[in-house]
Amino acid sequence: MDKKEIAKQAEVVLETLYPDAICSLEAEDAFHLLVAVRLSAQCTDARVNLVTPALFKKYPTVRDFAEANVKDVEELVHSCGFYRQKASDIVGMAQIIIDKHGGKVPDTMEDLTALPGVGRKTANLILGDVYHQPSYVCDTHMIRIANRLGLVNTKDPYKVELALRELLTPETSGDFCHRAVLFGRDVCDARKPKCESCPMNDFCTFTNEE
């Protein structure tokens, strides 16, 4: 079975397990999602979802964030870790979106990654979830699963993204990545993967190497 076939089999399994393919972060609009993703760096989605209701209540719009005092934002996002940098990035990205993009979250990789604190992983998520473009969110779960399935042999996020662009169905690539996150949490754990009960063990190189 070649990599394309493995990827296709994995798509089928993940769609069966997680038909909804939803993002774990809770947000009502594009900018709020951008903020939530920035806060999620080295923090759990569950923690972010506890923090954002009060944050978004105080700053409901992009302009509210652009005009916010960074220190006030720091207090609200403190429990997410690295709060000073995250607060600075959030206010900074809001200001750029107001000044350069008319208050709308941009819809290109180039413009998104020009925002403070926004890398390709975040940009891909926004492009997929907000603008319904093909997207390849290479977080730690996606990278681990792609390696274990034998789809890639690298932990470099950009190289994994490039490989997945060649292997995944573009129209469902974003859903695949969301499902991989859920699968990584439920089954393909970093330390204790549940290989004995994994529905991918017939074609997973990690299982067959054991």
PDB file of C-alpha atoms in Angstrom:
ATOM      1  CA  MET A   1       0.000   0.000   0.000  1.00  0.00           C
ATOM      2  CA  ASP A   2       1.537   3.321  -1.046  1.00  0.00           C
ATOM      3  CA  LYS A   3       1.237   6.627   0.803  1.00  0.00           C
ATOM      4  CA  LYS A   4      -1.731   7.814  -1.238  1.00  0.00           C
ATOM      5  CA  GLU A   5      -3.631   4.646  -0.426  1.00  0.00           C
ATOM      6  CA  ILE A   6      -2.747   4.886   3.262  1.00  0.00           C
ATOM      7  CA  ALA A   7      -3.926   8.484   3.349  1.00  0.00           C
ATOM      8  CA  LYS A   8      -7.202   7.515   1.687  1.00  0.00           C
ATOM      9  CA  GLN A   9      -7.772   4.687   4.153  1.00  0.00           C
ATOM     10  CA  ALA A  10      -7.017   7.034   7.043  1.00  0.00           C
ATOM     11  CA  GLU A  11      -9.516   9.573   5.682  1.00  0.00           C
ATOM     12  CA  VAL A  12     -12.232   6.925   5.642  1.00  0.00           C
ATOM     13  CA  VAL A  13     -11.489   5.770   9.181  1.00  0.00           C
ATOM     14  CA  LEU A  14     -11.353   9.282  10.623  1.00  0.00           C
ATOM     15  CA  GLU A  15     -14.550  10.373   8.889  1.00  0.00           C
ATOM     16  CA  THR A  16     -16.320   7.318  10.329  1.00  0.00           C
ATOM     17  CA  LEU A  17     -15.047   8.041  13.842  1.00  0.00           C
ATOM     18  CA  TYR A  18     -15.561  11.812  13.767  1.00  0.00           C
ATOM     19  CA  PRO A  19     -18.194  12.741  11.168  1.00  0.00           C
ATOM     20  CA  ASP A  20     -18.583  16.305  12.446  1.00  0.00           C
ATOM     21  CA  ALA A  21     -14.885  17.237  12.128  1.00  0.00           C
ATOM     22  CA  ILE A  22     -15.273  20.320  14.295  1.00  0.00           C
ATOM     23  CA  CYS A  23     -12.578  22.556  15.717  1.00  0.00           C
ATOM     24  CA  SER A  24     -12.260  22.184  19.477  1.00  0.00           C
ATOM     25  CA  LEU A  25     -11.881  25.926  19.965  1.00  0.00           C
ATOM     26  CA  GLU A  26     -15.077  27.901  20.505  1.00  0.00           C
ATOM     27  CA  ALA A  27     -15.455  31.149  18.573  1.00  0.00           C
ATOM     28  CA  GLU A  28     -18.317  32.976  16.906  1.00  0.00           C
ATOM     29  CA  ASP A  29     -16.440  34.830  14.178  1.00  0.00           C
ATOM     30  CA  ALA A  30     -13.191  34.853  12.244  1.00  0.00           C
ATOM     31  CA  PHE A  31     -11.273  37.217  14.496  1.00  0.00           C
ATOM     32  CA  HIS A  32     -12.360  35.477  17.674  1.00  0.00           C
ATOM     33  CA  LEU A  33     -11.159  32.202  16.165  1.00  0.00           C
ATOM     34  CA  LEU A  34      -7.837  33.829  15.313  1.00  0.00           C
ATOM     35  CA  VAL A  35      -7.519  34.996  18.925  1.00  0.00           C
ATOM     36  CA  ALA A  36      -8.442  31.572  20.287  1.00  0.00           C
ATOM     37  CA  VAL A  37      -5.875  29.835  18.101  1.00  0.00           C
ATOM     38  CA  ARG A  38      -3.173  32.262  19.239  1.00  0.00           C
ATOM     39  CA  LEU A  39      -4.047  31.571  22.864  1.00  0.00           C
ATOM     40  CA  SER A  40      -3.954  27.816  22.281  1.00  0.00           C
ATOM     41  CA  ALA A  41      -0.202  27.770  21.631  1.00  0.00           C
ATOM     42  CA  GLN A  42       1.310  25.600  24.381  1.00  0.00           C
ATOM     43  CA  CYS A  43      -2.066  25.596  26.105  1.00  0.00           C
ATOM     44  CA  THR A  44      -5.005  23.210  25.970  1.00  0.00           C
ATOM     45  CA  ASP A  45      -8.099  24.045  23.953  1.00  0.00           C
ATOM     46  CA  ALA A  46     -10.161  23.356  27.064  1.00  0.00           C
ATOM     47  CA  ARG A  47      -8.312  26.075  28.985  1.00  0.00           C
ATOM     48  CA  VAL A  48      -8.696  28.525  26.102  1.00  0.00           C
ATOM     49  CA  ASN A  49     -12.431  27.861  25.992  1.00  0.00           C
ATOM     50  CA  LEU A  50     -12.643  28.775  29.668  1.00  0.00           C
ATOM     51  CA  VAL A  51     -10.818  32.053  29.121  1.00  0.00           C
ATOM     52  CA  THR A  52     -12.348  33.377  25.907  1.00  0.00           C
ATOM     53  CA  PRO A  53     -15.969  34.031  27.027  1.00  0.00           C
ATOM     54  CA  ALA A  54     -14.902  36.841  29.376  1.00  0.00           C
ATOM     55  CA  LEU A  55     -12.316  38.069  26.883  1.00  0.00           C
ATOM     56  CA  PHE A  56     -14.800  38.266  24.017  1.00  0.00           C
ATOM     57  CA  LYS A  57     -17.436  39.834  26.228  1.00  0.00           C
ATOM     58  CA  LYS A  58     -15.080  42.689  27.056  1.00  0.00           C
ATOM     59  CA  TYR A  59     -13.751  42.965  23.503  1.00  0.00           C
ATOM     60  CA  PRO A  60     -16.524  41.856  21.133  1.00  0.00           C
ATOM     61  CA  THR A  61     -15.066  43.344  17.923  1.00  0.00           C
ATOM     62  CA  VAL A  62     -11.743  43.653  16.135  1.00  0.00           C
ATOM     63  CA  ARG A  63     -11.750  47.389  16.806  1.00  0.00           C
ATOM     64  CA  ASP A  64     -12.298  46.781  20.525  1.00  0.00           C
ATOM     65  CA  PHE A  65      -9.186  44.620  20.566  1.00  0.00           C
ATOM     66  CA  ALA A  66      -7.231  47.147  18.490  1.00  0.00           C
ATOM     67  CA  GLU A  67      -8.006  49.860  21.033  1.00  0.00           C
ATOM     68  CA  ALA A  68      -7.431  47.634  24.071  1.00  0.00           C
ATOM     69  CA  ASN A  69      -4.784  48.194  26.701  1.00  0.00           C
ATOM     70  CA  VAL A  70      -2.364  45.277  26.412  1.00  0.00           C
ATOM     71  CA  LYS A  71      -2.075  45.052  30.202  1.00  0.00           C
ATOM     72  CA  ASP A  72      -5.824  44.560  30.499  1.00  0.00           C
ATOM     73  CA  VAL A  73      -5.726  41.780  27.908  1.00  0.00           C
ATOM     74  CA  GLU A  74      -2.818  40.180  29.777  1.00  0.00           C
ATOM     75  CA  GLU A  75      -4.942  39.887  32.912  1.00  0.00           C
ATOM     76  CA  LEU A  76      -7.721  38.110  31.044  1.00  0.00           C
ATOM     77  CA  VAL A  77      -5.449  35.617  29.239  1.00  0.00           C
ATOM     78  CA  HIS A  78      -2.964  35.070  32.073  1.00  0.00           C
ATOM     79  CA  SER A  79      -3.918  31.436  32.680  1.00  0.00           C
ATOM     80  CA  CYS A  80      -3.169  30.478  29.064  1.00  0.00           C
ATOM     81  CA  GLY A  81       0.563  30.896  29.633  1.00  0.00           C
ATOM     82  CA  PHE A  82       3.013  33.181  27.808  1.00  0.00           C
ATOM     83  CA  TYR A  83       0.343  35.776  28.391  1.00  0.00           C
ATOM     84  CA  ARG A  84       2.456  38.882  27.768  1.00  0.00           C
ATOM     85  CA  GLN A  85       3.460  37.832  24.259  1.00  0.00           C
ATOM     86  CA  LYS A  86       0.012  36.504  23.453  1.00  0.00           C
ATOM     87  CA  ALA A  87      -1.719  39.690  24.609  1.00  0.00           C
ATOM     88  CA  SER A  88       0.718  41.832  22.634  1.00  0.00           C
ATOM     89  CA  ASP A  89       0.204  39.722  19.508  1.00  0.00           C
ATOM     90  CA  ILE A  90      -3.588  39.800  19.803  1.00  0.00           C
ATOM     91  CA  VAL A  91      -3.748  43.585  20.105  1.00  0.00           C
ATOM     92  CA  GLY A  92      -1.135  43.944  17.371  1.00  0.00           C
ATOM     93  CA  MET A  93      -2.956  41.690  14.924  1.00  0.00           C
ATOM     94  CA  ALA A  94      -6.204  43.570  15.563  1.00  0.00           C
ATOM     95  CA  GLN A  95      -4.515  46.887  14.797  1.00  0.00           C
ATOM     96  CA  ILE A  96      -3.069  45.589  11.530  1.00  0.00           C
ATOM     97  CA  ILE A  97      -6.397  44.086  10.499  1.00  0.00           C
ATOM     98  CA  ILE A  98      -8.086  47.451  11.106  1.00  0.00           C
ATOM     99  CA  ASP A  99      -5.358  49.494   9.414  1.00  0.00           C
ATOM    100  CA  LYS A 100      -4.538  47.263   6.426  1.00  0.00           C
ATOM    101  CA  HIS A 101      -7.506  44.968   5.883  1.00  0.00           C
ATOM    102  CA  GLY A 102     -10.543  47.109   6.618  1.00  0.00           C
ATOM    103  CA  GLY A 103     -11.352  45.202   9.795  1.00  0.00           C
ATOM    104  CA  LYS A 104     -11.647  41.851   8.032  1.00  0.00           C
ATOM    105  CA  VAL A 105      -9.431  38.873   8.809  1.00  0.00           C
ATOM    106  CA  PRO A 106      -7.361  38.330   5.642  1.00  0.00           C
ATOM    107  CA  ASP A 107      -7.910  35.291   3.466  1.00  0.00           C
ATOM    108  CA  THR A 108      -4.420  34.555   2.131  1.00  0.00           C
ATOM    109  CA  MET A 109      -1.481  32.718   3.659  1.00  0.00           C
ATOM    110  CA  GLU A 110       0.814  35.682   2.976  1.00  0.00           C
ATOM    111  CA  ASP A 111      -1.395  38.236   4.717  1.00  0.00           C
ATOM    112  CA  LEU A 112      -2.232  35.985   7.641  1.00  0.00           C
ATOM    113  CA  THR A 113       1.372  35.048   8.395  1.00  0.00           C
ATOM    114  CA  ALA A 114       2.299  38.746   8.291  1.00  0.00           C
ATOM    115  CA  LEU A 115       0.199  39.221  11.437  1.00  0.00           C
ATOM    116  CA  PRO A 116       2.075  39.064  14.768  1.00  0.00           C
ATOM    117  CA  GLY A 117       2.060  35.592  16.320  1.00  0.00           C
ATOM    118  CA  VAL A 118       0.468  33.928  13.282  1.00  0.00           C
ATOM    119  CA  GLY A 119       2.353  31.019  11.706  1.00  0.00           C
ATOM    120  CA  ARG A 120       1.362  28.610   8.970  1.00  0.00           C
ATOM    121  CA  LYS A 121      -0.528  26.331  11.359  1.00  0.00           C
ATOM    122  CA  THR A 122      -2.801  29.154  12.502  1.00  0.00           C
ATOM    123  CA  ALA A 123      -3.143  30.531   8.985  1.00  0.00           C
ATOM    124  CA  ASN A 124      -4.125  27.134   7.613  1.00  0.00           C
ATOM    125  CA  LEU A 125      -6.825  26.771  10.245  1.00  0.00           C
ATOM    126  CA  ILE A 126      -8.307  30.170   9.407  1.00  0.00           C
ATOM    127  CA  LEU A 127      -8.159  29.490   5.666  1.00  0.00           C
ATOM    128  CA  GLY A 128      -9.937  26.176   6.139  1.00  0.00           C
ATOM    129  CA  ASP A 129     -12.500  26.925   8.822  1.00  0.00           C
ATOM    130  CA  VAL A 130     -13.376  30.489   7.833  1.00  0.00           C
ATOM    131  CA  TYR A 131     -12.746  30.661   4.100  1.00  0.00           C
ATOM    132  CA  HIS A 132     -13.263  26.984   3.217  1.00  0.00           C
ATOM    133  CA  GLN A 133     -10.006  26.706   1.330  1.00  0.00           C
ATOM    134  CA  PRO A 134      -7.880  23.550   1.323  1.00  0.00           C
ATOM    135  CA  SER A 135      -5.972  23.639   4.604  1.00  0.00           C
ATOM    136  CA  TYR A 136      -3.308  21.581   6.318  1.00  0.00           C
ATOM    137  CA  VAL A 137      -3.056  22.260  10.048  1.00  0.00           C
ATOM    138  CA  CYS A 138       0.132  20.547  11.173  1.00  0.00           C
ATOM    139  CA  ASP A 139      -0.028  20.545  14.947  1.00  0.00           C
ATOM    140  CA  THR A 140       1.714  17.988  17.159  1.00  0.00           C
ATOM    141  CA  HIS A 141      -1.105  15.436  16.725  1.00  0.00           C
ATOM    142  CA  MET A 142      -1.121  15.695  12.933  1.00  0.00           C
ATOM    143  CA  ILE A 143       2.661  15.459  12.750  1.00  0.00           C
ATOM    144  CA  ARG A 144       2.755  12.421  15.047  1.00  0.00           C
ATOM    145  CA  ILE A 145      -0.006  10.577  13.212  1.00  0.00           C
ATOM    146  CA  ALA A 146       1.413  11.353   9.770  1.00  0.00           C
ATOM    147  CA  ASN A 147       4.757   9.909  10.870  1.00  0.00           C
ATOM    148  CA  ARG A 148       3.243   6.820  12.471  1.00  0.00           C
ATOM    149  CA  LEU A 149       1.158   6.092   9.392  1.00  0.00           C
ATOM    150  CA  GLY A 150       4.275   6.328   7.267  1.00  0.00           C
ATOM    151  CA  LEU A 151       3.007   9.319   5.299  1.00  0.00           C
ATOM    152  CA  VAL A 152       6.085  11.360   6.232  1.00  0.00           C
ATOM    153  CA  ASN A 153       9.431  10.873   7.908  1.00  0.00           C
ATOM    154  CA  THR A 154       9.965  14.306   9.382  1.00  0.00           C
ATOM    155  CA  LYS A 155       8.801  16.376  12.320  1.00  0.00           C
ATOM    156  CA  ASP A 156       9.273  19.651  10.491  1.00  0.00           C
ATOM    157  CA  PRO A 157       5.759  21.173  10.279  1.00  0.00           C
ATOM    158  CA  TYR A 158       6.334  22.798   6.898  1.00  0.00           C
ATOM    159  CA  LYS A 159       7.660  19.594   5.341  1.00  0.00           C
ATOM    160  CA  VAL A 160       4.705  17.670   6.765  1.00  0.00           C
ATOM    161  CA  GLU A 161       2.333  20.274   5.312  1.00  0.00           C
ATOM    162  CA  LEU A 162       3.924  19.985   1.870  1.00  0.00           C
ATOM    163  CA  ALA A 163       3.653  16.181   1.994  1.00  0.00           C
ATOM    164  CA  LEU A 164       0.009  16.290   3.046  1.00  0.00           C
ATOM    165  CA  ARG A 165      -0.785  18.669   0.192  1.00  0.00           C
ATOM    166  CA  GLU A 166       0.243  15.875  -2.156  1.00  0.00           C
ATOM    167  CA  LEU A 167      -1.583  13.100  -0.301  1.00  0.00           C
ATOM    168  CA  LEU A 168      -4.896  14.425   1.019  1.00  0.00           C
ATOM    169  CA  THR A 169      -8.061  15.245  -0.867  1.00  0.00           C
ATOM    170  CA  PRO A 170      -7.989  19.090  -0.996  1.00  0.00           C
ATOM    171  CA  GLU A 171     -11.723  19.485  -0.359  1.00  0.00           C
ATOM    172  CA  THR A 172     -11.576  17.476   2.865  1.00  0.00           C
ATOM    173  CA  SER A 173      -8.032  18.254   4.015  1.00  0.00           C
ATOM    174  CA  GLY A 174      -9.161  20.637   6.750  1.00  0.00           C
ATOM    175  CA  ASP A 175     -11.630  18.120   8.120  1.00  0.00           C
ATOM    176  CA  PHE A 176      -8.931  15.447   8.052  1.00  0.00           C
ATOM    177  CA  CYS A 177      -6.663  17.596  10.220  1.00  0.00           C
ATOM    178  CA  HIS A 178      -9.427  18.350  12.741  1.00  0.00           C
ATOM    179  CA  ARG A 179     -10.219  14.652  12.947  1.00  0.00           C
ATOM    180  CA  ALA A 180      -6.549  13.801  13.405  1.00  0.00           C
ATOM    181  CA  VAL A 181      -6.445  16.026  16.491  1.00  0.00           C
ATOM    182  CA  LEU A 182      -9.397  14.191  18.023  1.00  0.00           C
ATOM    183  CA  PHE A 183      -7.904  10.839  17.063  1.00  0.00           C
ATOM    184  CA  GLY A 184      -4.567  11.823  18.582  1.00  0.00           C
ATOM    185  CA  ARG A 185      -6.256  12.634  21.863  1.00  0.00           C
ATOM    186  CA  ASP A 186      -8.498   9.575  21.952  1.00  0.00           C
ATOM    187  CA  VAL A 187      -6.405   6.800  20.394  1.00  0.00           C
ATOM    188  CA  CYS A 188      -2.991   7.733  19.005  1.00  0.00           C
ATOM    189  CA  ASP A 189      -1.553   9.173  22.197  1.00  0.00           C
ATOM    190  CA  ALA A 190       2.069  10.299  22.122  1.00  0.00           C
ATOM    191  CA  ARG A 191       3.158   8.072  25.011  1.00  0.00           C
ATOM    192  CA  LYS A 192       0.562   5.334  25.198  1.00  0.00           C
ATOM    193  CA  PRO A 193      -1.106   4.787  21.816  1.00  0.00           C
ATOM    194  CA  LYS A 194      -3.985   2.311  21.857  1.00  0.00           C
ATOM    195  CA  CYS A 195      -2.596   0.289  18.962  1.00  0.00           C
ATOM    196  CA  GLU A 196      -4.388  -2.927  19.952  1.00  0.00           C
ATOM    197  CA  SER A 197      -7.792  -1.328  19.403  1.00  0.00           C
ATOM    198  CA  CYS A 198      -6.856   1.169  16.692  1.00  0.00           C
ATOM    199  CA  PRO A 199      -8.956   0.935  13.512  1.00  0.00           C
ATOM    200  CA  MET A 200      -5.866   1.867  11.493  1.00  0.00           C
ATOM    201  CA  ASN A 201      -3.590  -0.888  12.752  1.00  0.00           C
ATOM    202  CA  ASP A 202      -3.945  -2.912   9.544  1.00  0.00           C
ATOM    203  CA  PHE A 203      -2.119  -0.278   7.533  1.00  0.00           C
ATOM    204  CA  CYS A 204      -0.210   1.729  10.146  1.00  0.00           C
ATOM    205  CA  THR A 205       3.569   1.387   9.860  1.00  0.00           C
ATOM    206  CA  PHE A 206       4.007   2.232  13.549  1.00  0.00           C
ATOM    207  CA  THR A 207       1.859  -0.727  14.591  1.00  0.00           C
ATOM    208  CA  ASN A 208       3.507  -3.098  12.165  1.00  0.00           C
ATOM    209  CA  GLU A 209       6.981  -2.151  13.374  1.00  0.00           C
ATOM    210  CA  GLU A 210       6.123  -3.107  16.950  1.00  0.00           C
TER     211      GLU A 210
END
